Tab-separated table of C-alpha atoms in Angstrom:
chain	number	residue	atom	x	y	z
A	9	UNK	CA	137.344	-17.149	21.575
A	10	UNK	CA	139.141	-18.570	24.589
A	11	UNK	CA	142.311	-20.605	25.012
A	12	UNK	CA	142.563	-23.301	27.691
A	13	UNK	CA	146.141	-23.624	28.933
A	14	UNK	CA	147.380	-26.978	30.239
A	15	UNK	CA	150.453	-26.610	32.481
A	16	UNK	CA	152.452	-29.834	32.820
A	17	UNK	CA	155.219	-30.714	35.256
A	18	UNK	CA	157.506	-28.398	37.191
A	19	UNK	CA	158.649	-26.489	34.107
A	20	UNK	CA	155.159	-26.087	32.615
A	21	UNK	CA	153.633	-24.841	35.857
A	22	UNK	CA	156.387	-22.355	36.645
A	23	UNK	CA	156.348	-20.897	33.128
A	24	UNK	CA	152.534	-20.961	33.011
A	25	UNK	CA	152.368	-18.801	36.133
A	26	UNK	CA	154.758	-16.226	34.634
A	27	UNK	CA	152.787	-16.191	31.360
A	28	UNK	CA	149.476	-15.434	33.070
A	29	UNK	CA	151.223	-12.836	35.249
A	30	UNK	CA	152.647	-11.042	32.182
A	31	UNK	CA	149.284	-11.162	30.383
A	32	UNK	CA	147.403	-9.808	33.405
A	33	UNK	CA	149.933	-7.100	34.333
A	34	UNK	CA	150.198	-5.929	30.732
A	35	UNK	CA	146.420	-5.761	30.308
A	36	UNK	CA	146.122	-3.713	33.524
A	37	UNK	CA	148.938	-1.341	32.606
A	38	UNK	CA	147.802	2.259	32.061
A	39	UNK	CA	150.990	3.064	30.110
A	40	UNK	CA	149.788	1.590	26.838
A	41	UNK	CA	150.687	4.748	24.843
A	42	UNK	CA	147.144	4.736	23.415
A	43	UNK	CA	143.674	6.152	24.047
A	44	UNK	CA	141.444	5.050	26.931
A	45	UNK	CA	138.976	3.447	24.510
A	46	UNK	CA	141.827	1.570	22.824
A	47	UNK	CA	143.076	0.304	26.179
A	48	UNK	CA	139.614	-0.904	27.241
A	49	UNK	CA	139.092	-2.847	23.990
A	50	UNK	CA	142.528	-4.455	24.469
A	51	UNK	CA	141.791	-5.408	28.100
A	52	UNK	CA	138.440	-6.962	27.167
A	53	UNK	CA	140.005	-9.035	24.395
A	54	UNK	CA	142.843	-10.244	26.629
A	55	UNK	CA	140.478	-11.276	29.431
A	56	UNK	CA	138.201	-13.189	27.087
A	57	UNK	CA	141.152	-15.216	25.778
A	58	UNK	CA	142.883	-16.155	28.997
A	59	UNK	CA	140.690	-15.372	32.014
A	60	UNK	CA	137.145	-15.789	33.284
A	61	UNK	CA	135.620	-13.911	36.199
A	62	UNK	CA	134.333	-15.297	39.491
A	63	UNK	CA	133.042	-12.732	42.004
A	64	UNK	CA	134.943	-9.981	40.186
A	65	UNK	CA	138.292	-11.822	40.339
A	66	UNK	CA	140.012	-12.906	37.091
A	67	UNK	CA	140.533	-16.691	37.083
A	68	UNK	CA	143.104	-18.159	34.670
A	69	UNK	CA	141.622	-20.536	32.083
A	70	UNK	CA	144.140	-23.204	33.024
A	71	UNK	CA	144.513	-26.763	34.237
A	72	UNK	CA	147.595	-27.496	36.367
A	73	UNK	CA	149.060	-31.011	36.309
A	74	UNK	CA	152.105	-32.391	38.117
A	75	UNK	CA	152.968	-35.679	39.765
A	76	UNK	CA	154.410	-33.884	42.809
A	77	UNK	CA	152.495	-31.208	44.778
A	78	UNK	CA	155.325	-28.752	45.610
A	79	UNK	CA	155.379	-26.551	42.490
A	80	UNK	CA	151.578	-26.430	42.074
A	81	UNK	CA	151.218	-25.334	45.713
A	82	UNK	CA	153.838	-22.629	45.136
A	83	UNK	CA	152.158	-21.152	42.049
A	84	UNK	CA	148.687	-21.338	43.655
A	85	UNK	CA	149.881	-19.291	46.622
A	86	UNK	CA	151.741	-16.778	44.421
A	87	UNK	CA	148.641	-16.226	42.285
A	88	UNK	CA	146.400	-15.922	45.352
A	89	UNK	CA	147.892	-12.601	46.487
A	90	UNK	CA	145.274	-9.842	46.702
A	91	UNK	CA	144.611	-7.523	43.769
A	92	UNK	CA	145.737	-10.053	41.199
A	93	UNK	CA	144.392	-12.926	39.174
A	94	UNK	CA	143.978	-16.443	40.539
A	95	UNK	CA	144.050	-20.092	39.526
A	96	UNK	CA	140.962	-22.137	40.299
A	97	UNK	CA	141.894	-24.565	43.118
A	98	UNK	CA	139.511	-27.063	41.476
A	99	UNK	CA	141.546	-27.121	38.239
A	100	UNK	CA	144.656	-28.790	39.697
A	101	UNK	CA	145.805	-32.391	39.643
A	102	UNK	CA	148.850	-33.616	41.538
A	103	UNK	CA	150.120	-36.802	43.122
A	104	UNK	CA	152.806	-37.700	45.639
A	105	UNK	CA	155.198	-39.532	43.277
A	106	UNK	CA	157.012	-37.975	40.297
A	107	UNK	CA	158.139	-39.580	37.044
A	108	UNK	CA	161.856	-39.834	37.874
A	109	UNK	CA	162.882	-38.081	34.632
A	110	UNK	CA	161.670	-41.166	32.775
A	111	UNK	CA	159.516	-40.480	29.707
A	112	UNK	CA	158.189	-44.043	29.700
A	113	UNK	CA	156.945	-43.736	33.293
A	114	UNK	CA	155.098	-40.477	32.545
A	115	UNK	CA	153.648	-41.833	29.288
A	116	UNK	CA	152.870	-45.460	30.131
A	117	UNK	CA	152.158	-45.353	33.892
A	118	UNK	CA	150.946	-41.906	34.964
A	119	UNK	CA	149.121	-41.254	31.672
A	120	UNK	CA	146.710	-44.222	31.610
A	121	UNK	CA	146.346	-44.248	35.407
A	122	UNK	CA	145.262	-40.607	35.724
A	123	UNK	CA	143.764	-39.986	32.280
A	124	UNK	CA	140.142	-39.880	33.421
A	125	UNK	CA	140.730	-37.441	36.306
A	126	UNK	CA	142.827	-35.031	34.225
A	127	UNK	CA	140.543	-35.116	31.179
A	128	UNK	CA	137.549	-34.384	33.471
A	129	UNK	CA	139.310	-31.247	34.768
A	130	UNK	CA	140.048	-30.140	31.210
A	131	UNK	CA	136.429	-30.779	30.157
A	132	UNK	CA	135.132	-28.643	33.038
A	133	UNK	CA	137.412	-25.786	31.996
A	134	UNK	CA	136.343	-26.116	28.337
A	135	UNK	CA	132.667	-25.980	29.374
A	136	UNK	CA	133.300	-22.560	30.969
A	137	UNK	CA	134.364	-21.112	27.581
A	138	UNK	CA	131.679	-19.494	25.397
A	139	UNK	CA	133.770	-20.513	22.395
A	140	UNK	CA	136.989	-22.576	22.424
A	141	UNK	CA	139.897	-21.501	20.201
A	142	UNK	CA	142.008	-24.453	21.325
A	143	UNK	CA	144.584	-25.695	23.824
A	144	UNK	CA	147.949	-24.226	24.729
A	145	UNK	CA	150.061	-26.926	26.374
A	146	UNK	CA	153.200	-25.807	28.246
A	147	UNK	CA	155.796	-28.503	28.910
A	148	UNK	CA	159.457	-29.480	28.945
A	149	UNK	CA	160.715	-32.234	26.656
A	150	UNK	CA	163.685	-33.406	28.747
A	151	UNK	CA	162.142	-34.755	31.967
A	152	UNK	CA	159.466	-37.314	32.773
A	153	UNK	CA	156.138	-35.724	33.712
A	154	UNK	CA	156.074	-32.768	31.311
A	155	UNK	CA	157.428	-34.819	28.421
A	156	UNK	CA	155.904	-38.291	28.913
A	157	UNK	CA	152.569	-37.299	30.417
A	158	UNK	CA	152.497	-34.255	28.109
A	159	UNK	CA	152.825	-36.443	25.007
A	160	UNK	CA	150.128	-38.793	26.351
A	161	UNK	CA	147.664	-35.985	27.139
A	162	UNK	CA	148.228	-34.245	23.793
A	163	UNK	CA	147.198	-37.484	22.070
A	164	UNK	CA	144.090	-37.717	24.262
A	165	UNK	CA	143.180	-34.098	23.512
A	166	UNK	CA	143.474	-34.934	19.814
A	167	UNK	CA	141.153	-37.933	20.341
A	168	UNK	CA	138.553	-36.041	22.427
A	169	UNK	CA	138.736	-32.571	20.807
A	170	UNK	CA	139.744	-33.317	17.233
A	171	UNK	CA	138.279	-30.026	15.958
A	172	UNK	CA	140.090	-27.857	18.537
A	173	UNK	CA	143.606	-26.638	17.774
A	174	UNK	CA	146.510	-27.776	19.919
A	175	UNK	CA	149.730	-25.817	20.238
A	176	UNK	CA	152.499	-27.262	22.436
A	177	UNK	CA	154.950	-24.774	23.868
A	178	UNK	CA	158.058	-26.860	24.499
A	179	UNK	CA	161.226	-25.969	26.368
A	180	UNK	CA	164.343	-27.247	24.627
A	181	UNK	CA	166.887	-28.514	27.187
A	182	UNK	CA	170.353	-27.084	27.746
A	183	UNK	CA	172.813	-28.593	25.280
A	184	UNK	CA	175.246	-29.434	28.098
A	185	UNK	CA	172.558	-31.582	29.713
A	186	UNK	CA	170.432	-31.522	32.833
A	187	UNK	CA	169.419	-35.201	32.813
A	188	UNK	CA	171.492	-38.139	31.514
A	189	UNK	CA	168.574	-39.478	29.438
A	190	UNK	CA	167.262	-36.082	28.257
A	191	UNK	CA	167.967	-36.889	24.593
A	192	UNK	CA	165.873	-40.084	24.793
A	193	UNK	CA	163.070	-38.161	26.487
A	194	UNK	CA	163.317	-35.409	23.870
A	195	UNK	CA	163.117	-37.633	20.779
A	196	UNK	CA	160.215	-39.650	22.204
A	197	UNK	CA	158.312	-36.458	23.093
A	198	UNK	CA	158.950	-34.716	19.772
A	199	UNK	CA	158.000	-37.717	17.636
A	200	UNK	CA	154.721	-38.232	19.520
A	201	UNK	CA	153.852	-34.522	19.456
A	202	UNK	CA	154.555	-34.389	15.726
A	203	UNK	CA	151.725	-36.889	15.252
A	204	UNK	CA	149.146	-35.272	17.550
A	205	UNK	CA	149.856	-31.528	17.854
A	206	UNK	CA	149.072	-28.815	15.299
A	207	UNK	CA	152.178	-26.757	16.083
A	208	UNK	CA	155.226	-26.853	18.340
A	209	UNK	CA	156.353	-23.468	19.647
A	210	UNK	CA	159.974	-24.106	20.653
A	211	UNK	CA	161.982	-22.018	23.127
A	212	UNK	CA	165.587	-22.944	23.885
A	213	UNK	CA	167.039	-22.709	27.397
A	214	UNK	CA	170.520	-21.906	26.045
A	215	UNK	CA	169.249	-18.961	23.965
A	216	UNK	CA	167.141	-17.530	26.795
A	217	UNK	CA	170.063	-17.879	29.213
A	218	UNK	CA	172.175	-15.701	26.869
A	219	UNK	CA	169.370	-13.123	26.658
A	220	UNK	CA	169.285	-12.926	30.471
A	221	UNK	CA	173.071	-12.473	30.661
A	222	UNK	CA	173.736	-10.148	27.731
A	223	UNK	CA	170.540	-8.144	27.252
A	224	UNK	CA	168.900	-8.186	30.694
A	225	UNK	CA	172.344	-7.807	32.386
A	226	UNK	CA	171.472	-10.359	35.100
A	227	UNK	CA	174.572	-11.529	37.013
A	228	UNK	CA	173.229	-14.648	38.768
A	229	UNK	CA	170.555	-16.111	36.526
A	230	UNK	CA	167.722	-18.017	38.204
A	231	UNK	CA	165.022	-20.197	36.662
A	232	UNK	CA	162.573	-17.390	37.445
A	233	UNK	CA	164.636	-14.950	35.350
A	234	UNK	CA	164.582	-17.404	32.438
A	235	UNK	CA	160.856	-18.041	32.845
A	236	UNK	CA	160.086	-14.315	32.829
A	237	UNK	CA	161.897	-13.877	29.498
A	238	UNK	CA	160.004	-16.887	28.103
A	239	UNK	CA	156.732	-15.411	29.380
A	240	UNK	CA	157.507	-12.023	27.805
A	241	UNK	CA	158.102	-13.722	24.454
A	242	UNK	CA	154.837	-15.675	24.681
A	243	UNK	CA	152.863	-12.630	25.812
A	244	UNK	CA	154.195	-10.628	22.865
A	245	UNK	CA	152.662	-13.265	20.575
A	246	UNK	CA	149.355	-13.958	22.321
A	247	UNK	CA	148.218	-10.523	23.482
A	248	UNK	CA	145.508	-9.066	21.201
A	249	UNK	CA	146.233	-7.437	17.840
A	250	UNK	CA	143.929	-5.811	15.284
A	251	UNK	CA	142.038	-7.964	12.831
A	252	UNK	CA	141.639	-7.021	9.170
A	253	UNK	CA	138.572	-4.975	10.163
A	254	UNK	CA	140.842	-2.280	11.612
A	255	UNK	CA	140.817	-0.101	14.722
A	256	UNK	CA	139.279	-1.515	17.954
A	257	UNK	CA	138.503	-4.830	16.216
A	258	UNK	CA	140.742	-7.437	17.777
A	259	UNK	CA	141.397	-10.920	16.432
A	260	UNK	CA	138.948	-13.381	17.920
A	261	UNK	CA	140.652	-16.707	17.105
A	262	UNK	CA	144.315	-16.351	18.131
A	263	UNK	CA	145.377	-19.996	17.753
A	264	UNK	CA	143.485	-20.431	14.483
A	265	UNK	CA	145.072	-17.297	13.036
A	266	UNK	CA	148.559	-18.390	14.093
A	267	UNK	CA	148.142	-21.837	12.507
A	268	UNK	CA	146.648	-20.408	9.320
A	269	UNK	CA	149.591	-18.052	8.795
A	270	UNK	CA	152.454	-20.241	10.025
A	271	UNK	CA	151.728	-23.938	9.412
A	272	UNK	CA	150.981	-24.344	5.690
A	273	UNK	CA	151.817	-28.077	5.692
A	274	UNK	CA	151.663	-30.733	8.479
A	275	UNK	CA	155.238	-31.811	7.765
A	276	UNK	CA	156.456	-28.397	8.993
A	277	UNK	CA	155.168	-27.432	12.424
A	278	UNK	CA	158.172	-26.157	14.439
A	279	UNK	CA	157.852	-22.466	15.284
A	280	UNK	CA	160.320	-20.116	16.962
A	281	UNK	CA	159.940	-16.647	18.514
A	282	UNK	CA	162.311	-13.683	18.365
A	283	UNK	CA	161.747	-10.374	20.143
A	284	UNK	CA	163.178	-6.899	19.849
A	285	UNK	CA	163.934	-4.934	21.956
A	286	UNK	CA	164.648	-6.953	25.114
A	287	UNK	CA	166.459	-5.166	27.940
A	288	UNK	CA	166.464	-4.396	31.644
A	289	UNK	CA	164.220	-1.649	33.020
A	290	UNK	CA	167.301	0.459	33.830
A	291	UNK	CA	168.490	0.350	30.214
A	292	UNK	CA	164.979	0.929	28.867
A	293	UNK	CA	164.751	4.333	30.562
A	294	UNK	CA	167.661	5.600	28.427
A	295	UNK	CA	166.750	3.961	25.111
A	296	UNK	CA	164.761	5.102	22.095
A	297	UNK	CA	163.835	2.995	19.089
A	298	UNK	CA	162.546	3.577	15.583
A	299	UNK	CA	160.528	1.067	13.568
A	300	UNK	CA	163.127	1.180	10.777
A	301	UNK	CA	165.944	0.256	13.180
A	302	UNK	CA	163.989	-2.468	14.967
A	303	UNK	CA	162.844	-4.130	11.741
A	304	UNK	CA	166.296	-3.987	10.138
A	305	UNK	CA	167.719	-5.868	13.126
A	306	UNK	CA	164.796	-8.299	13.296
A	307	UNK	CA	165.190	-9.232	9.624
A	308	UNK	CA	168.903	-9.915	10.063
A	309	UNK	CA	168.180	-11.952	13.212
A	310	UNK	CA	165.875	-14.090	11.077
A	311	UNK	CA	168.163	-14.732	8.116
A	312	UNK	CA	171.291	-15.313	10.245
A	313	UNK	CA	169.343	-17.356	12.822
A	314	UNK	CA	170.306	-15.078	15.735
A	315	UNK	CA	168.161	-15.331	18.863
A	316	UNK	CA	168.882	-11.765	20.011
A	317	UNK	CA	169.908	-8.449	18.528
A	318	UNK	CA	173.405	-8.486	20.065
A	319	UNK	CA	176.146	-10.218	18.101
A	320	UNK	CA	174.173	-10.549	14.858
A	321	UNK	CA	176.184	-11.788	11.862
A	322	UNK	CA	175.616	-9.015	9.314
A	323	UNK	CA	177.620	-10.902	6.656
A	324	UNK	CA	174.777	-13.387	6.038
A	325	UNK	CA	172.751	-12.442	2.974
A	326	UNK	CA	169.881	-14.139	1.133
A	327	UNK	CA	171.198	-16.352	-1.706
A	328	UNK	CA	171.029	-14.924	-5.195
A	329	UNK	CA	168.150	-16.412	-7.205
A	330	UNK	CA	168.693	-19.257	-9.682
A	331	UNK	CA	172.458	-19.565	-9.062
A	332	UNK	CA	173.595	-23.086	-8.151
A	333	UNK	CA	176.102	-23.254	-5.279
A	334	UNK	CA	179.718	-23.459	-6.504
A	335	UNK	CA	181.874	-25.858	-4.552
A	336	UNK	CA	182.075	-26.542	-0.842
A	337	UNK	CA	182.553	-22.960	0.354
A	338	UNK	CA	179.361	-21.744	-1.248
A	339	UNK	CA	177.466	-24.680	0.206
A	340	UNK	CA	178.600	-23.789	3.725
A	341	UNK	CA	177.623	-20.179	3.182
A	342	UNK	CA	174.231	-21.278	1.896
A	343	UNK	CA	173.702	-23.344	5.030
A	344	UNK	CA	174.308	-20.317	7.244
A	345	UNK	CA	171.303	-18.645	5.656
A	346	UNK	CA	168.085	-19.502	7.474
A	347	UNK	CA	165.386	-20.173	4.835
A	348	UNK	CA	161.795	-19.559	5.979
A	349	UNK	CA	158.589	-21.340	5.199
A	350	UNK	CA	156.393	-18.695	6.862
A	351	UNK	CA	156.901	-15.573	8.985
A	352	UNK	CA	154.557	-13.508	11.122
A	353	UNK	CA	155.700	-10.117	12.420
A	354	UNK	CA	153.713	-8.659	15.332
A	355	UNK	CA	154.166	-4.918	15.932
A	356	UNK	CA	152.970	-3.134	19.067
A	357	UNK	CA	153.223	0.523	20.002
A	358	UNK	CA	153.541	4.095	18.876
A	359	UNK	CA	153.120	5.059	15.195
A	360	UNK	CA	152.722	1.390	14.306
A	361	UNK	CA	151.030	2.137	10.985
A	362	UNK	CA	154.165	3.915	9.746
A	363	UNK	CA	156.345	0.778	9.976
A	364	UNK	CA	157.685	-0.419	6.604
A	365	UNK	CA	157.882	-4.219	6.338
A	366	UNK	CA	159.152	-4.464	2.768
A	367	UNK	CA	162.304	-6.271	3.926
A	368	UNK	CA	160.236	-9.284	4.998
A	369	UNK	CA	158.493	-9.468	1.610
A	370	UNK	CA	161.693	-10.409	-0.237
A	371	UNK	CA	161.068	-13.751	-2.072
A	372	UNK	CA	164.712	-14.753	-1.383
A	373	UNK	CA	163.802	-15.245	2.293
A	374	UNK	CA	161.323	-18.026	1.522
A	375	UNK	CA	161.204	-21.508	0.068
A	376	UNK	CA	160.673	-21.635	-3.694
A	377	UNK	CA	157.213	-23.227	-3.433
A	378	UNK	CA	155.653	-20.487	-1.291
A	379	UNK	CA	155.824	-16.827	-2.278
A	380	UNK	CA	155.810	-13.889	0.173
A	381	UNK	CA	152.116	-13.211	-0.492
A	382	UNK	CA	151.311	-16.532	1.205
A	383	UNK	CA	154.338	-16.864	3.470
A	384	UNK	CA	154.456	-13.455	5.199
A	385	UNK	CA	151.896	-11.821	7.494
A	386	UNK	CA	151.893	-8.839	9.817
A	387	UNK	CA	149.703	-8.069	12.855
A	388	UNK	CA	149.610	-4.654	14.481
A	389	UNK	CA	148.194	-2.711	17.390
A	390	UNK	CA	149.025	0.836	18.592
A	391	UNK	CA	148.723	-0.495	22.165
A	392	UNK	CA	152.231	-0.943	23.595
A	393	UNK	CA	153.336	-4.160	25.347
A	394	UNK	CA	155.059	-4.622	28.690
A	395	UNK	CA	156.735	-1.184	29.108
A	396	UNK	CA	158.131	-0.982	25.556
A	397	UNK	CA	156.998	2.091	23.588
A	398	UNK	CA	157.686	0.149	20.366
A	399	UNK	CA	158.284	-3.599	20.160
A	400	UNK	CA	158.266	-6.337	17.542
A	401	UNK	CA	157.906	-10.117	17.765
A	402	UNK	CA	158.689	-12.510	14.932
A	403	UNK	CA	157.107	-15.964	14.907
A	404	UNK	CA	158.879	-17.997	12.277
A	405	UNK	CA	158.568	-21.434	10.678
A	406	UNK	CA	162.091	-21.841	9.340
A	407	UNK	CA	165.229	-23.997	9.279
A	408	UNK	CA	166.280	-22.633	12.679
A	409	UNK	CA	165.679	-25.913	14.526
A	410	UNK	CA	167.460	-28.197	12.034
A	411	UNK	CA	170.764	-27.959	13.923
A	412	UNK	CA	169.453	-28.485	17.499
A	413	UNK	CA	167.080	-31.249	16.362
A	414	UNK	CA	169.807	-33.024	14.416
A	415	UNK	CA	172.118	-32.777	17.463
A	416	UNK	CA	169.534	-34.276	19.846
A	417	UNK	CA	168.744	-37.129	17.418
A	418	UNK	CA	172.477	-37.799	16.973
A	419	UNK	CA	173.205	-37.906	20.720
A	420	UNK	CA	170.196	-40.149	21.364
A	421	UNK	CA	171.242	-42.480	18.546
A	422	UNK	CA	174.767	-42.831	19.959
A	423	UNK	CA	173.336	-43.894	23.321
A	424	UNK	CA	170.776	-46.171	21.691
A	425	UNK	CA	173.428	-47.897	19.558
A	426	UNK	CA	175.215	-48.970	22.740
A	427	UNK	CA	171.874	-49.886	24.415
A	428	UNK	CA	172.572	-47.396	27.246
A	429	UNK	CA	169.673	-47.035	29.740
A	430	UNK	CA	167.219	-48.764	27.359
A	431	UNK	CA	166.100	-51.106	30.157
A	432	UNK	CA	164.673	-48.120	32.074
A	433	UNK	CA	162.206	-47.635	29.229
A	434	UNK	CA	161.443	-51.228	28.219
A	435	UNK	CA	160.374	-52.121	31.754
A	436	UNK	CA	157.532	-49.611	31.380
A	437	UNK	CA	156.438	-50.847	27.965
A	438	UNK	CA	158.399	-48.597	25.588
A	439	UNK	CA	160.103	-51.012	23.180
A	440	UNK	CA	163.160	-50.593	20.978
A	441	UNK	CA	160.803	-50.346	17.972
A	442	UNK	CA	159.290	-47.213	19.530
A	443	UNK	CA	162.750	-45.631	19.606
A	444	UNK	CA	163.381	-46.623	15.990
A	445	UNK	CA	160.022	-45.132	14.929
A	446	UNK	CA	160.978	-41.886	16.690
A	447	UNK	CA	164.384	-41.749	14.981
A	448	UNK	CA	162.802	-42.376	11.575
A	449	UNK	CA	160.138	-39.675	11.977
A	450	UNK	CA	162.543	-37.011	13.256
A	451	UNK	CA	165.172	-37.740	10.609
A	452	UNK	CA	162.427	-37.175	8.046
A	453	UNK	CA	161.559	-33.828	9.717
A	454	UNK	CA	165.233	-32.761	9.556
A	455	UNK	CA	165.436	-33.786	5.886
A	456	UNK	CA	162.237	-31.898	5.012
A	457	UNK	CA	163.458	-28.674	6.616
A	458	UNK	CA	166.909	-29.038	5.004
A	459	UNK	CA	165.246	-29.240	1.594
A	460	UNK	CA	163.298	-25.972	1.929
């Protein structure tokens, strides 16, 4: 089954390009540490998901949308280099005027005005799929086009393709701020997506920036560096893995399988990704890893809510069962522990069947109303990913986003209470009641995750 990717705004289009590049380069790589037959089955599965062929050239199953032409033109020309994959030039929509970092303008002006043209492009791409798994929508939540138009289009996809799954990959803005109204844009986007999307796969700029600096050893970090780390993380999740049928049988419904394992209740749909190892090519040449070591670190990253395997807090332990917290100190220690609703570990590489995942089957890791049998899953393939002889990805539905979400809601509320910049939204039809609805919904999300 195929996935149609919708790339929205500058951020969505730049990341989308890197994602398709990682998927294509990995599928073409001969260093998969597996047999030729294994490699061919993997390549076929990857191409079916993300590419279609025209005259022997792989074409990305994607629709590119931006309100300014510059970034779309850049990624079209990058992808058009010989010997690679390409975007279809007929699957792009751009205009001459952006959204001015205003969610209301993207949602209330660009959305209704261009809905028909964009939905026609998406329909044409869907019609080229033998079988549709769903939509993967890549967007930022801080600006205007990706966030406002992205929220609008996700609702329209829900209206037009109610049986198809929709996963929004959202980029969480830097905490220090890129745009003065980014917290308004973020709460409006998140509250609308919570109503119309099946899952939100969240990646944080601050966390990825640290990965680039500390693990990739990059001195001057560019947006391309950040986007390549994001793309690696997404590729590690979406590249094919074995189904329950075993060797050479790859999963055919990637989005459906992800939702089934990770979103057991519509109140909880925020997913995060952690990867191990992540390092520069220079370091990789001198490194060896065992499954036991990788999984020990990955488990501690999960329970201590660390985004990378450097600087993990090894003091954090799962709470002891049936013991009520004693006093304030215990409560603070409890809060440091990241309780999970559902976890999926994806293992790729050499001797993958020998990996022991017992540490992730500990009931103390999970909420009391969902046991490990229902809350934990593992996918495997002996085919290595993106140069790493052994690698693991963890997709987790946990309390990890309580703190950043609570912070964004708090900052937005402080601005809203003093009526700062509200007029920029009301003049495009977003009323104060819409803000209040967003605050109410997101405060309920925070409360639900806190109570896991």
